[in-house]
CSV table of C-alpha atoms and ligand atoms in Angstrom, one decimal:
chain,number,residue,atom,x,y,z
S,291,MET,CA,116.7,64.0,64.0
S,292,GLN,CA,118.6,61.9,66.6
S,293,SER,CA,121.3,64.2,67.8
S,294,GLU,CA,123.9,63.9,70.6
S,295,GLY,CA,122.7,64.8,74.1
S,296,LEU,CA,123.8,68.1,75.7
S,297,LYS,CA,126.2,68.4,78.5
S,298,ILE,CA,124.9,70.9,81.0
S,299,ILE,CA,127.3,72.1,83.6
S,300,LEU,CA,125.8,73.6,86.8
S,301,SER,CA,128.2,75.3,89.2
S,302,GLY,CA,127.7,77.8,92.0
S,303,PRO,CA,128.6,78.4,95.6
S,304,SER,CA,127.8,75.7,98.1
S,305,GLY,CA,124.2,76.4,99.4
S,306,SER,CA,123.1,78.3,96.2
S,307,GLY,CA,120.6,75.5,95.6
S,308,LYS,CA,122.3,73.4,92.8
S,309,GLY,CA,121.2,70.1,94.4
S,310,THR,CA,117.6,71.3,94.9
S,311,ILE,CA,117.4,72.5,91.3
S,312,VAL,CA,118.8,69.2,90.0
S,313,LYS,CA,116.2,67.2,91.9
S,314,GLU,CA,113.5,69.1,90.0
S,315,LEU,CA,115.3,68.7,86.6
S,316,ILE,CA,115.7,65.0,86.9
S,317,LYS,CA,112.0,64.6,87.2
S,318,GLU,CA,112.0,65.5,83.6
S,319,ASP,CA,114.1,64.2,80.7
S,320,PHE,CA,117.5,65.0,82.2
S,321,ARG,CA,120.1,62.5,83.4
S,322,LEU,CA,122.4,63.4,86.3
S,323,SER,CA,126.0,62.4,86.3
S,324,ILE,CA,126.9,60.8,89.7
S,325,SER,CA,130.2,62.0,90.9
S,326,ALA,CA,132.9,60.2,92.9
S,327,THR,CA,134.0,61.8,96.1
S,328,THR,CA,136.2,61.2,99.2
S,329,ARG,CA,133.7,63.3,101.3
S,330,LYS,CA,131.9,61.3,104.0
S,331,PRO,CA,128.2,60.6,103.2
S,332,ARG,CA,125.7,63.0,104.9
S,333,ILE,CA,122.8,61.5,106.7
S,334,GLY,CA,120.4,60.2,104.1
S,335,GLU,CA,123.0,60.0,101.3
S,336,GLU,CA,123.4,56.6,99.6
S,337,ASN,CA,126.4,55.2,97.8
S,338,GLU,CA,125.9,55.1,94.0
S,339,VAL,CA,122.8,57.3,94.3
S,340,HIS,CA,124.1,60.6,95.6
S,341,TYR,CA,127.8,59.9,95.0
S,342,PHE,CA,130.2,57.0,94.6
S,343,PHE,CA,131.8,57.3,98.0
S,344,LYS,CA,135.5,56.5,97.8
S,345,THR,CA,138.6,56.4,100.0
S,346,VAL,CA,141.5,58.6,98.9
S,347,GLU,CA,143.3,55.5,97.6
S,348,GLU,CA,140.4,54.4,95.5
S,349,PHE,CA,139.9,57.9,94.1
S,350,GLU,CA,143.6,58.2,93.3
S,351,GLU,CA,143.4,54.9,91.5
S,352,MET,CA,140.5,56.3,89.4
S,353,ILE,CA,142.7,59.2,88.5
S,354,GLU,CA,145.6,56.9,87.5
S,355,LYS,CA,143.4,54.8,85.4
S,356,ASP,CA,142.1,57.9,83.6
S,357,GLU,CA,138.5,57.1,84.5
S,358,LEU,CA,137.6,60.7,85.3
S,359,LEU,CA,136.6,63.4,82.9
S,360,GLU,CA,137.6,66.0,85.5
S,361,TYR,CA,138.4,66.1,89.1
S,362,ALA,CA,139.2,68.7,91.8
S,363,ASN,CA,139.9,69.2,95.4
S,364,PHE,CA,137.1,71.1,97.1
S,365,CYS,CA,137.5,72.1,100.8
S,366,ASN,CA,139.9,69.2,101.4
S,367,ASN,CA,138.0,66.4,99.6
S,368,TYR,CA,138.3,65.0,96.1
S,369,TYR,CA,135.4,65.2,93.7
S,370,GLY,CA,135.3,63.9,90.1
S,371,THR,CA,133.1,62.9,87.2
S,372,PRO,CA,133.4,59.4,85.8
S,373,LYS,CA,133.8,59.5,82.0
S,374,SER,CA,131.8,56.4,81.1
S,375,PHE,CA,128.3,57.6,82.1
S,376,ILE,CA,128.8,60.9,80.3
S,377,ASP,CA,129.9,59.3,77.0
S,378,LYS,CA,127.1,56.8,77.1
S,379,SER,CA,124.4,59.4,77.8
S,380,VAL,CA,125.5,61.7,75.1
S,381,GLU,CA,125.7,58.9,72.6
S,382,GLU,CA,122.2,57.9,73.5
S,383,GLY,CA,121.0,61.4,72.8
S,384,LYS,CA,120.2,62.1,76.5
S,385,ASP,CA,120.9,65.5,78.1
S,386,VAL,CA,123.2,65.0,81.1
S,387,ILE,CA,123.7,67.4,84.0
S,388,LEU,CA,127.1,67.7,85.7
S,389,GLU,CA,126.7,69.4,89.1
S,390,ILE,CA,130.4,70.3,89.7
S,391,GLU,CA,132.5,73.1,91.2
S,392,VAL,CA,134.4,75.7,89.1
S,393,GLN,CA,137.9,74.1,88.7
S,394,GLY,CA,136.3,70.9,87.4
S,395,ALA,CA,134.0,72.9,85.1
S,396,MET,CA,137.0,74.6,83.6
S,397,GLN,CA,138.5,71.2,82.8
S,398,VAL,CA,135.3,70.1,81.1
S,399,LYS,CA,135.4,73.3,79.1
S,400,SER,CA,138.8,72.5,77.7
S,401,VAL,CA,137.6,69.0,76.6
S,402,TYR,CA,134.0,70.0,75.6
S,403,PRO,CA,133.8,73.7,74.7
S,404,ASP,CA,130.3,73.0,73.3
S,405,ALA,CA,129.0,72.1,76.8
S,406,ILE,CA,126.6,74.6,78.4
S,407,PHE,CA,128.0,76.3,81.4
S,408,VAL,CA,125.4,77.7,83.9
S,409,PHE,CA,126.4,79.4,87.1
S,410,ILE,CA,123.8,79.3,89.9
S,411,MET,CA,123.8,82.3,92.2
S,412,PRO,CA,122.0,82.9,95.5
S,413,PRO,CA,120.0,86.1,95.7
S,414,ASN,CA,122.6,87.5,98.1
S,415,PHE,CA,125.3,86.5,100.6
S,416,GLU,CA,123.1,86.6,103.7
S,417,GLU,CA,120.6,84.2,102.1
S,418,LEU,CA,123.5,81.9,101.1
S,419,LYS,CA,124.7,81.8,104.7
S,420,SER,CA,121.2,81.2,106.0
S,421,ARG,CA,120.6,78.4,103.5
S,422,LEU,CA,123.9,76.7,104.5
S,423,ILE,CA,123.0,77.0,108.2
S,424,GLY,CA,119.4,75.9,107.5
S,425,ARG,CA,120.6,72.8,105.6
S,426,ALA,CA,122.4,71.8,108.8
S,427,THR,CA,124.7,69.2,107.0
S,428,GLU,CA,128.0,70.8,107.9
S,429,THR,CA,129.7,72.0,111.1
S,430,ASP,CA,130.1,75.7,111.6
S,431,ASP,CA,133.8,75.5,110.7
S,432,VAL,CA,133.0,73.8,107.4
S,433,ILE,CA,130.3,76.3,106.7
S,434,GLU,CA,132.8,79.1,107.2
S,435,VAL,CA,135.3,77.5,104.8
S,436,ARG,CA,132.5,77.0,102.2
S,437,LEU,CA,131.4,80.6,102.5
S,438,LYS,CA,135.0,81.8,102.1
S,439,ARG,CA,135.3,79.6,99.1
S,440,ALA,CA,132.1,81.0,97.7
S,441,GLU,CA,133.7,84.4,97.3
S,442,ASP,CA,136.4,83.0,95.1
S,443,GLU,CA,133.9,81.0,93.1
S,444,LEU,CA,131.8,84.0,92.4
S,445,GLN,CA,134.8,85.7,90.7
S,446,MET,CA,134.6,82.9,88.1
S,447,TYR,CA,131.1,83.9,86.8
S,448,ARG,CA,132.5,85.3,83.5
S,449,GLU,CA,133.6,81.8,82.4
S,450,TYR,CA,130.0,80.7,82.3
S,451,ASP,CA,127.5,81.1,79.5
S,452,TYR,CA,124.5,81.8,81.7
S,453,ILE,CA,123.7,83.1,85.2
S,454,VAL,CA,120.7,81.8,87.0
S,455,ILE,CA,119.7,83.4,90.3
S,456,ASN,CA,118.0,80.9,92.5
S,457,ASP,CA,115.6,83.1,94.4
S,458,ARG,CA,112.3,81.4,93.6
S,459,LEU,CA,113.1,77.8,92.9
S,460,GLU,CA,110.4,77.4,90.2
S,461,ASP,CA,111.9,80.4,88.3
S,462,ALA,CA,115.4,79.1,88.5
S,463,VAL,CA,114.3,75.6,87.2
S,464,ASP,CA,112.3,77.3,84.4
S,465,HIS,CA,115.3,79.4,83.4
S,466,ILE,CA,117.5,76.3,83.0
S,467,LYS,CA,114.9,74.6,80.9
S,468,GLN,CA,114.6,77.7,78.7
S,469,ILE,CA,118.4,77.8,78.3
S,470,VAL,CA,118.5,74.2,77.2
S,471,GLN,CA,115.7,74.7,74.8
S,472,ALA,CA,117.4,77.7,73.2
S,473,GLU,CA,120.7,75.8,73.0
S,474,LYS,CA,119.0,73.0,71.1
S,475,LEU,CA,117.9,75.5,68.5
S,476,LYS,CA,121.5,76.8,67.8
S,477,SER,CA,122.1,76.8,64.1
S,478,TYR,CA,125.4,74.9,64.3
S,479,ARG,CA,123.6,71.9,65.7
S,480,TYR,CA,121.6,71.6,62.5
S,481,LYS,CA,124.6,71.1,60.2
S,482,SER,CA,124.0,67.5,59.3
S,483,TYR,CA,120.2,67.9,59.2
S,484,ILE,CA,120.5,70.6,56.6
S,485,GLU,CA,123.2,68.8,54.7
S,486,ASN,CA,120.9,65.8,54.5
S,487,MET,CA,118.0,67.9,53.3
S,488,LEU,CA,120.1,69.4,50.5
S,489,LYS,CA,121.2,65.9,49.3
S,490,LYS,CA,117.6,65.0,48.3
P,905,ADP,P1,123.9,73.3,96.9
P,905,ADP,O1,123.6,71.9,96.2
P,905,ADP,O2,124.2,74.3,95.9
P,905,ADP,O3,125.0,73.2,97.9
P,905,ADP,P2,121.3,72.9,98.1
P,905,ADP,O4,120.4,72.5,97.0
P,905,ADP,O5,121.7,71.8,99.1
P,905,ADP,O6,122.6,73.7,97.7
P,905,ADP,O7,120.5,74.0,98.9
P,905,ADP,C1,120.9,74.6,100.1
P,905,ADP,C2,119.7,74.8,101.0
P,905,ADP,O8,118.9,75.9,100.5
P,905,ADP,C3,118.8,73.6,101.2
P,905,ADP,O9,118.4,73.5,102.5
P,905,ADP,C4,117.7,73.9,100.2
P,905,ADP,O10,116.5,73.3,100.7
P,905,ADP,C5,117.6,75.4,100.3
P,905,ADP,N1,117.1,76.0,99.0
P,905,ADP,C6,117.5,75.7,97.8
P,905,ADP,N2,116.9,76.5,96.9
P,905,ADP,C7,116.1,77.4,97.6
P,905,ADP,C8,115.3,78.5,97.2
P,905,ADP,N3,115.1,78.8,95.9
P,905,ADP,N4,114.7,79.1,98.2
P,905,ADP,C9,114.8,78.8,99.5
P,905,ADP,N5,115.7,77.8,99.9
P,905,ADP,C10,116.3,77.1,99.0
P,906,5GP,P1,129.0,68.7,98.4
P,906,5GP,O1,130.0,68.3,99.3
P,906,5GP,O2,128.2,69.9,98.9
P,906,5GP,O3,128.1,67.6,97.9
P,906,5GP,O4,129.7,69.3,97.1
P,906,5GP,C1,130.7,70.3,97.2
P,906,5GP,C2,131.1,70.9,95.9
P,906,5GP,O5,131.6,69.8,95.0
P,906,5GP,C3,129.9,71.4,95.1
P,906,5GP,O6,130.2,72.7,94.5
P,906,5GP,C4,129.6,70.4,94.0
P,906,5GP,O7,129.1,71.0,92.8
P,906,5GP,C5,131.0,69.9,93.7
P,906,5GP,N1,131.1,68.6,93.1
P,906,5GP,C6,130.3,67.6,93.2
P,906,5GP,N2,130.6,66.6,92.4
P,906,5GP,C7,131.7,67.1,91.7
P,906,5GP,C8,132.6,66.5,90.7
P,906,5GP,O8,132.4,65.4,90.2
P,906,5GP,N3,133.6,67.3,90.2
P,906,5GP,C9,133.8,68.5,90.7
P,906,5GP,N4,134.9,69.2,90.2
P,906,5GP,N5,133.1,69.1,91.7
P,906,5GP,C10,132.0,68.4,92.1
């Protein structure tokens, strides 16, 4: 049965480990949606691999041309999901991961209520702080802004279908794989399969 690919939305506070989890998932049969952003590349980040790095003008042109499935302003930068890759992946039956923050996730929910919404949590706030400090990709000021933002984001957990606590990385990755497997067995996804069977 060739069915549409799933859209898996991963959100969670900065530093909770979304990127690390995604790196493991894409070793398997998952595609990752590459976002556009106006944030400056971190050391080691490549254009068109980690993000499509854009100027504010370029990003606003993408908005005007309706090229984005969703977009949001996060800590003073734009981030958004190009539509074309998602449409293509889903049509090809590939499961696609969108690693996006909560405002964007809610926009996706209004367009695709059947997407799977997973919220990644750190084990606790101290660990979140120490992961952000340990990652050493942001200045202290930006870390403070992101931690403040994390408190607001955590309030949004109810909007998500699943919570995954990223304490041991392997467990978190396994939990996401289990979620996806269970979602694929949902009865409503078998509508046309069963209809076809009954035709014979
Ligand atoms: P996010 O993408 O959510 O901002 P990252 O994936 O960049 O977070 O992770 C933040 C930091 O925490 C990184 O330095 C990463 O190596 C580390 N990290 C991620 N997951 C774990 C984990 N389960 N245990 C310990 N450290 C982790
Ligand atoms: P970072 O700057 O750490 O790469 O990302 C900051 C935040 O932006 C993270 O929460 C990340 O999930 C989110 N983000 C990345 N890409 C997108 C996107 O396309 N849309 C939205 N709404 N958020 C995104």
